[in-house]
mmCIF file with all atom_site columns, C-alpha atoms in Angstrom:
data_model
loop_
_atom_site.group_PDB
_atom_site.id
_atom_site.type_symbol
_atom_site.label_atom_id
_atom_site.label_alt_id
_atom_site.label_comp_id
_atom_site.label_asym_id
_atom_site.label_entity_id
_atom_site.label_seq_id
_atom_site.pdbx_PDB_ins_code
_atom_site.Cartn_x
_atom_site.Cartn_y
_atom_site.Cartn_z
_atom_site.occupancy
_atom_site.B_iso_or_equiv
_atom_site.pdbx_formal_charge
_atom_site.auth_seq_id
_atom_site.auth_comp_id
_atom_site.auth_asym_id
_atom_site.auth_atom_id
_atom_site.pdbx_PDB_model_num
ATOM 1   C CA . MET Z 1 1   ? 65.289  122.261 33.600 1.00 41.00 ? 1   MET Z CA 1
ATOM 2   C CA . SER Z 1 2   ? 66.292  118.586 33.980 1.00 38.00 ? 2   SER Z CA 1
ATOM 3   C CA . VAL Z 1 3   ? 69.369  119.615 36.011 1.00 38.00 ? 3   VAL Z CA 1
ATOM 4   C CA . LEU Z 1 4   ? 67.157  121.396 38.526 1.00 36.00 ? 4   LEU Z CA 1
ATOM 5   C CA . ARG Z 1 5   ? 64.793  118.443 38.695 1.00 35.00 ? 5   ARG Z CA 1
ATOM 6   C CA . ASN Z 1 6   ? 67.688  116.032 39.381 1.00 36.00 ? 6   ASN Z CA 1
ATOM 7   C CA . VAL Z 1 7   ? 69.108  118.267 42.098 1.00 34.00 ? 7   VAL Z CA 1
ATOM 8   C CA . GLY Z 1 8   ? 65.688  118.564 43.695 1.00 37.00 ? 8   GLY Z CA 1
ATOM 9   C CA . MET Z 1 9   ? 65.247  114.784 43.728 1.00 34.00 ? 9   MET Z CA 1
ATOM 10  C CA . GLY Z 1 10  ? 68.729  114.408 45.195 1.00 34.00 ? 10  GLY Z CA 1
ATOM 11  C CA . LEU Z 1 11  ? 67.791  116.659 48.073 1.00 30.00 ? 11  LEU Z CA 1
ATOM 12  C CA . VAL Z 1 12  ? 64.616  114.706 48.733 1.00 32.00 ? 12  VAL Z CA 1
ATOM 13  C CA . VAL Z 1 13  ? 66.458  111.368 48.658 1.00 31.00 ? 13  VAL Z CA 1
ATOM 14  C CA . THR Z 1 14  ? 69.234  112.700 50.897 1.00 29.00 ? 14  THR Z CA 1
ATOM 15  C CA . GLY Z 1 15  ? 66.658  113.994 53.348 1.00 32.00 ? 15  GLY Z CA 1
ATOM 16  C CA . LEU Z 1 16  ? 64.994  110.602 53.524 1.00 31.00 ? 16  LEU Z CA 1
ATOM 17  C CA . VAL Z 1 17  ? 68.278  108.772 54.048 1.00 35.00 ? 17  VAL Z CA 1
ATOM 18  C CA . VAL Z 1 18  ? 69.363  111.091 56.855 1.00 35.00 ? 18  VAL Z CA 1
ATOM 19  C CA . ALA Z 1 19  ? 65.939  110.934 58.482 1.00 38.00 ? 19  ALA Z CA 1
ATOM 20  C CA . GLY Z 1 20  ? 66.020  107.129 58.318 1.00 42.00 ? 20  GLY Z CA 1
ATOM 21  C CA . CYS Z 1 21  ? 69.306  106.973 60.241 1.00 46.00 ? 21  CYS Z CA 1
ATOM 22  C CA . SER Z 1 22  ? 68.250  108.942 63.286 1.00 47.00 ? 22  SER Z CA 1
ATOM 23  C CA . VAL Z 1 23  ? 66.546  107.493 66.333 1.00 48.00 ? 23  VAL Z CA 1
ATOM 24  C CA . SER Z 1 24  ? 63.581  109.438 67.603 1.00 42.00 ? 24  SER Z CA 1
ATOM 25  C CA . PRO Z 1 25  ? 62.768  109.567 71.330 1.00 45.00 ? 25  PRO Z CA 1
ATOM 26  C CA . GLU Z 1 26  ? 59.832  107.224 70.726 1.00 43.00 ? 26  GLU Z CA 1
ATOM 27  C CA . GLN Z 1 27  ? 62.109  104.539 69.241 1.00 43.00 ? 27  GLN Z CA 1
ATOM 28  C CA . THR Z 1 28  ? 64.112  102.191 71.419 1.00 53.00 ? 28  THR Z CA 1
ATOM 29  C CA . PHE Z 1 29  ? 67.676  101.207 70.701 1.00 60.00 ? 29  PHE Z CA 1
ATOM 30  C CA . ASP Z 1 30  ? 67.999  97.429  70.574 1.00 71.00 ? 30  ASP Z CA 1
ATOM 31  C CA . ALA Z 1 31  ? 71.622  96.667  71.463 1.00 71.00 ? 31  ALA Z CA 1
ATOM 32  C CA . SER Z 1 32  ? 71.128  92.989  70.559 1.00 79.00 ? 32  SER Z CA 1
ATOM 33  C CA . LYS Z 1 33  ? 70.825  94.044  66.910 1.00 88.00 ? 33  LYS Z CA 1
ATOM 34  C CA . ARG Z 1 34  ? 74.160  95.886  66.743 1.00 93.00 ? 34  ARG Z CA 1
ATOM 35  C CA . PRO Z 1 35  ? 76.847  94.444  64.498 1.00 96.00 ? 35  PRO Z CA 1
ATOM 36  C CA . ARG Z 1 36  ? 79.497  92.233  66.058 1.00 97.00 ? 36  ARG Z CA 1
ATOM 37  C CA . ILE Z 1 37  ? 83.133  91.892  65.143 1.00 98.00 ? 37  ILE Z CA 1
ATOM 38  C CA . THR Z 1 38  ? 83.742  88.151  65.070 1.00 97.00 ? 38  THR Z CA 1
ATOM 39  C CA . ALA Z 1 39  ? 87.462  88.302  64.241 1.00 98.00 ? 39  ALA Z CA 1
ATOM 40  C CA . LEU Z 1 40  ? 90.209  90.916  64.158 1.00 98.00 ? 40  LEU Z CA 1
ATOM 41  C CA . GLN Z 1 41  ? 93.254  89.566  62.378 1.00 98.00 ? 41  GLN Z CA 1
ATOM 42  C CA . VAL Z 1 42  ? 96.558  91.286  63.057 1.00 97.00 ? 42  VAL Z CA 1
ATOM 43  C CA . PRO Z 1 43  ? 99.206  88.719  62.092 1.00 97.00 ? 43  PRO Z CA 1
ATOM 44  C CA . THR Z 1 44  ? 101.989 90.211  64.226 1.00 96.00 ? 44  THR Z CA 1
ATOM 45  C CA . ASN Z 1 45  ? 102.332 92.284  67.357 1.00 95.00 ? 45  ASN Z CA 1
ATOM 46  C CA . ARG Z 1 46  ? 105.837 93.560  66.514 1.00 95.00 ? 46  ARG Z CA 1
ATOM 47  C CA . VAL Z 1 47  ? 107.147 95.262  63.380 1.00 95.00 ? 47  VAL Z CA 1
ATOM 48  C CA . ALA Z 1 48  ? 110.226 97.205  62.317 1.00 93.00 ? 48  ALA Z CA 1
ATOM 49  C CA . PRO Z 1 49  ? 109.910 100.923 61.459 1.00 92.00 ? 49  PRO Z CA 1
ATOM 50  C CA . GLY Z 1 50  ? 108.370 101.189 57.992 1.00 93.00 ? 50  GLY Z CA 1
ATOM 51  C CA . GLY Z 1 51  ? 107.131 97.586  58.147 1.00 95.00 ? 51  GLY Z CA 1
ATOM 52  C CA . VAL Z 1 52  ? 103.844 96.528  56.562 1.00 97.00 ? 52  VAL Z CA 1
ATOM 53  C CA . VAL Z 1 53  ? 101.024 94.560  58.212 1.00 98.00 ? 53  VAL Z CA 1
ATOM 54  C CA . ASN Z 1 54  ? 97.955  93.155  56.423 1.00 98.00 ? 54  ASN Z CA 1
ATOM 55  C CA . LEU Z 1 55  ? 94.898  93.639  58.651 1.00 98.00 ? 55  LEU Z CA 1
ATOM 56  C CA . HIS Z 1 56  ? 91.460  92.043  58.404 1.00 98.00 ? 56  HIS Z CA 1
ATOM 57  C CA . VAL Z 1 57  ? 88.189  92.313  60.297 1.00 98.00 ? 57  VAL Z CA 1
ATOM 58  C CA . THR Z 1 58  ? 85.199  90.001  60.011 1.00 98.00 ? 58  THR Z CA 1
ATOM 59  C CA . ALA Z 1 59  ? 81.809  91.188  61.246 1.00 97.00 ? 59  ALA Z CA 1
ATOM 60  C CA . GLN Z 1 60  ? 78.167  90.151  61.228 1.00 95.00 ? 60  GLN Z CA 1
ATOM 61  C CA . SER Z 1 61  ? 74.907  92.040  61.462 1.00 95.00 ? 61  SER Z CA 1
ATOM 62  C CA . PRO Z 1 62  ? 72.099  90.151  63.225 1.00 92.00 ? 62  PRO Z CA 1
ATOM 63  C CA . ASP Z 1 63  ? 69.453  91.901  61.121 1.00 91.00 ? 63  ASP Z CA 1
ATOM 64  C CA . ASP Z 1 64  ? 71.467  91.909  57.851 1.00 89.00 ? 64  ASP Z CA 1
ATOM 65  C CA . SER Z 1 65  ? 72.034  95.668  57.942 1.00 91.00 ? 65  SER Z CA 1
ATOM 66  C CA . LYS Z 1 66  ? 74.613  97.081  55.544 1.00 95.00 ? 66  LYS Z CA 1
ATOM 67  C CA . LEU Z 1 67  ? 77.994  97.401  57.272 1.00 97.00 ? 67  LEU Z CA 1
ATOM 68  C CA . THR Z 1 68  ? 80.682  100.024 56.829 1.00 97.00 ? 68  THR Z CA 1
ATOM 69  C CA . TYR Z 1 69  ? 84.221  99.821  58.161 1.00 98.00 ? 69  TYR Z CA 1
ATOM 70  C CA . ARG Z 1 70  ? 86.378  102.436 59.809 1.00 98.00 ? 70  ARG Z CA 1
ATOM 71  C CA . TRP Z 1 71  ? 90.007  101.792 60.732 1.00 98.00 ? 71  TRP Z CA 1
ATOM 72  C CA . GLU Z 1 72  ? 92.197  104.104 62.787 1.00 97.00 ? 72  GLU Z CA 1
ATOM 73  C CA . ALA Z 1 73  ? 95.834  103.964 63.873 1.00 97.00 ? 73  ALA Z CA 1
ATOM 74  C CA . THR Z 1 74  ? 97.583  106.146 66.441 1.00 95.00 ? 74  THR Z CA 1
ATOM 75  C CA . ALA Z 1 75  ? 100.628 106.284 64.142 1.00 93.00 ? 75  ALA Z CA 1
ATOM 76  C CA . GLY Z 1 76  ? 101.629 105.081 60.686 1.00 94.00 ? 76  GLY Z CA 1
ATOM 77  C CA . THR Z 1 77  ? 99.344  104.988 57.665 1.00 96.00 ? 77  THR Z CA 1
ATOM 78  C CA . LEU Z 1 78  ? 96.450  102.854 56.465 1.00 97.00 ? 78  LEU Z CA 1
ATOM 79  C CA . SER Z 1 79  ? 96.014  102.045 52.764 1.00 97.00 ? 79  SER Z CA 1
ATOM 80  C CA . ASP Z 1 80  ? 92.225  102.525 53.011 1.00 97.00 ? 80  ASP Z CA 1
ATOM 81  C CA . GLY Z 1 81  ? 90.430  102.939 56.329 1.00 96.00 ? 81  GLY Z CA 1
ATOM 82  C CA . SER Z 1 82  ? 87.016  102.020 54.914 1.00 97.00 ? 82  SER Z CA 1
ATOM 83  C CA . VAL Z 1 83  ? 87.557  98.421  53.784 1.00 98.00 ? 83  VAL Z CA 1
ATOM 84  C CA . PRO Z 1 84  ? 87.578  95.123  55.714 1.00 98.00 ? 84  PRO Z CA 1
ATOM 85  C CA . SER Z 1 85  ? 91.241  94.387  54.815 1.00 98.00 ? 85  SER Z CA 1
ATOM 86  C CA . PRO Z 1 86  ? 93.532  97.429  54.764 1.00 98.00 ? 86  PRO Z CA 1
ATOM 87  C CA . VAL Z 1 87  ? 97.318  97.454  54.827 1.00 98.00 ? 87  VAL Z CA 1
ATOM 88  C CA . TRP Z 1 88  ? 98.985  99.363  57.662 1.00 97.00 ? 88  TRP Z CA 1
ATOM 89  C CA . THR Z 1 89  ? 102.487 100.780 57.280 1.00 96.00 ? 89  THR Z CA 1
ATOM 90  C CA . ALA Z 1 90  ? 104.414 101.453 60.467 1.00 94.00 ? 90  ALA Z CA 1
ATOM 91  C CA . PRO Z 1 91  ? 105.933 104.882 60.944 1.00 91.00 ? 91  PRO Z CA 1
ATOM 92  C CA . THR Z 1 92  ? 109.629 105.257 60.306 1.00 86.00 ? 92  THR Z CA 1
ATOM 93  C CA . ASN Z 1 93  ? 111.891 106.728 62.887 1.00 70.00 ? 93  ASN Z CA 1
ATOM 94  C CA . GLY Z 1 94  ? 115.555 107.425 62.407 1.00 59.00 ? 94  GLY Z CA 1
ATOM 95  C CA . PHE Z 1 95  ? 116.451 107.391 66.092 1.00 56.00 ? 95  PHE Z CA 1
ATOM 96  C CA . GLY Z 1 96  ? 116.079 103.693 66.904 1.00 56.00 ? 96  GLY Z CA 1
ATOM 97  C CA . GLN Z 1 97  ? 113.168 104.406 69.234 1.00 60.00 ? 97  GLN Z CA 1
ATOM 98  C CA . THR Z 1 98  ? 110.497 101.889 70.028 1.00 69.00 ? 98  THR Z CA 1
ATOM 99  C CA . GLY Z 1 99  ? 106.832 102.563 70.646 1.00 88.00 ? 99  GLY Z CA 1
ATOM 100 C CA . MET Z 1 100 ? 103.357 101.114 70.702 1.00 93.00 ? 100 MET Z CA 1
ATOM 101 C CA . VAL Z 1 101 ? 100.693 101.795 68.088 1.00 95.00 ? 101 VAL Z CA 1
ATOM 102 C CA . THR Z 1 102 ? 97.020  101.097 68.680 1.00 97.00 ? 102 THR Z CA 1
ATOM 103 C CA . ILE Z 1 103 ? 95.003  99.901  65.684 1.00 97.00 ? 103 ILE Z CA 1
ATOM 104 C CA . THR Z 1 104 ? 91.206  100.206 65.976 1.00 98.00 ? 104 THR Z CA 1
ATOM 105 C CA . ALA Z 1 105 ? 88.722  98.419  63.734 1.00 98.00 ? 105 ALA Z CA 1
ATOM 106 C CA . ARG Z 1 106 ? 85.169  99.723  63.886 1.00 98.00 ? 106 ARG Z CA 1
ATOM 107 C CA . VAL Z 1 107 ? 82.132  98.309  62.091 1.00 98.00 ? 107 VAL Z CA 1
ATOM 108 C CA . ILE Z 1 108 ? 78.976  100.419 61.816 1.00 97.00 ? 108 ILE Z CA 1
ATOM 109 C CA . ASP Z 1 109 ? 75.583  99.390  60.491 1.00 96.00 ? 109 ASP Z CA 1
ATOM 110 C CA . ASP Z 1 110 ? 73.204  101.579 58.514 1.00 93.00 ? 110 ASP Z CA 1
ATOM 111 C CA . LYS Z 1 111 ? 71.331  102.456 61.715 1.00 92.00 ? 111 LYS Z CA 1
ATOM 112 C CA . GLY Z 1 112 ? 74.439  103.814 63.451 1.00 94.00 ? 112 GLY Z CA 1
ATOM 113 C CA . ARG Z 1 113 ? 74.946  100.824 65.758 1.00 95.00 ? 113 ARG Z CA 1
ATOM 114 C CA . GLN Z 1 114 ? 78.574  99.771  66.058 1.00 96.00 ? 114 GLN Z CA 1
ATOM 115 C CA . ASP Z 1 115 ? 81.212  97.498  67.499 1.00 97.00 ? 115 ASP Z CA 1
ATOM 116 C CA . ALA Z 1 116 ? 84.962  98.049  67.785 1.00 98.00 ? 116 ALA Z CA 1
ATOM 117 C CA . GLN Z 1 117 ? 88.078  96.092  68.671 1.00 98.00 ? 117 GLN Z CA 1
ATOM 118 C CA . GLN Z 1 118 ? 91.672  97.158  69.147 1.00 98.00 ? 118 GLN Z CA 1
ATOM 119 C CA . ALA Z 1 119 ? 95.114  95.618  68.799 1.00 97.00 ? 119 ALA Z CA 1
ATOM 120 C CA . GLN Z 1 120 ? 98.512  96.959  69.699 1.00 97.00 ? 120 GLN Z CA 1
ATOM 121 C CA . ILE Z 1 121 ? 101.639 96.619  67.609 1.00 96.00 ? 121 ILE Z CA 1
ATOM 122 C CA . ALA Z 1 122 ? 105.105 97.398  68.908 1.00 95.00 ? 122 ALA Z CA 1
ATOM 123 C CA . ILE Z 1 123 ? 107.493 99.337  66.677 1.00 92.00 ? 123 ILE Z CA 1
ATOM 124 C CA . ASP Z 1 124 ? 110.826 97.701  67.335 1.00 86.00 ? 124 ASP Z CA 1
ATOM 125 C CA . SER Z 1 125 ? 114.029 98.834  65.680 1.00 75.00 ? 125 SER Z CA 1
ATOM 126 C CA . HIS Z 1 126 ? 116.034 95.761  66.758 1.00 67.00 ? 126 HIS Z CA 1
#
């Protein structure tokens, strides 16, 4: 019986959280309250294939909303795309080719408002 009660409460809590994140037509979206990225730190703009770059984003929420982080890269891998300071590993290529990779840092508050910044890193085999 207690298992059913806990599941039922979980559904109620989940429903409230989801309902709290949506914006109804009667509500207005205040862009001045969206989070702001204040610094995107990418210590290099050029890396060898397989090279490692420590990334960091700093952000603020004007109304102290909880912030989540989402990192994306057009190539290579991120150690953890949901933290302020992931490690990005450049792709390896065995053909001596060069290329550009775009890294995107996105910060989202608990109301769905967001800010994003990008940086480009060149993969250089020389």
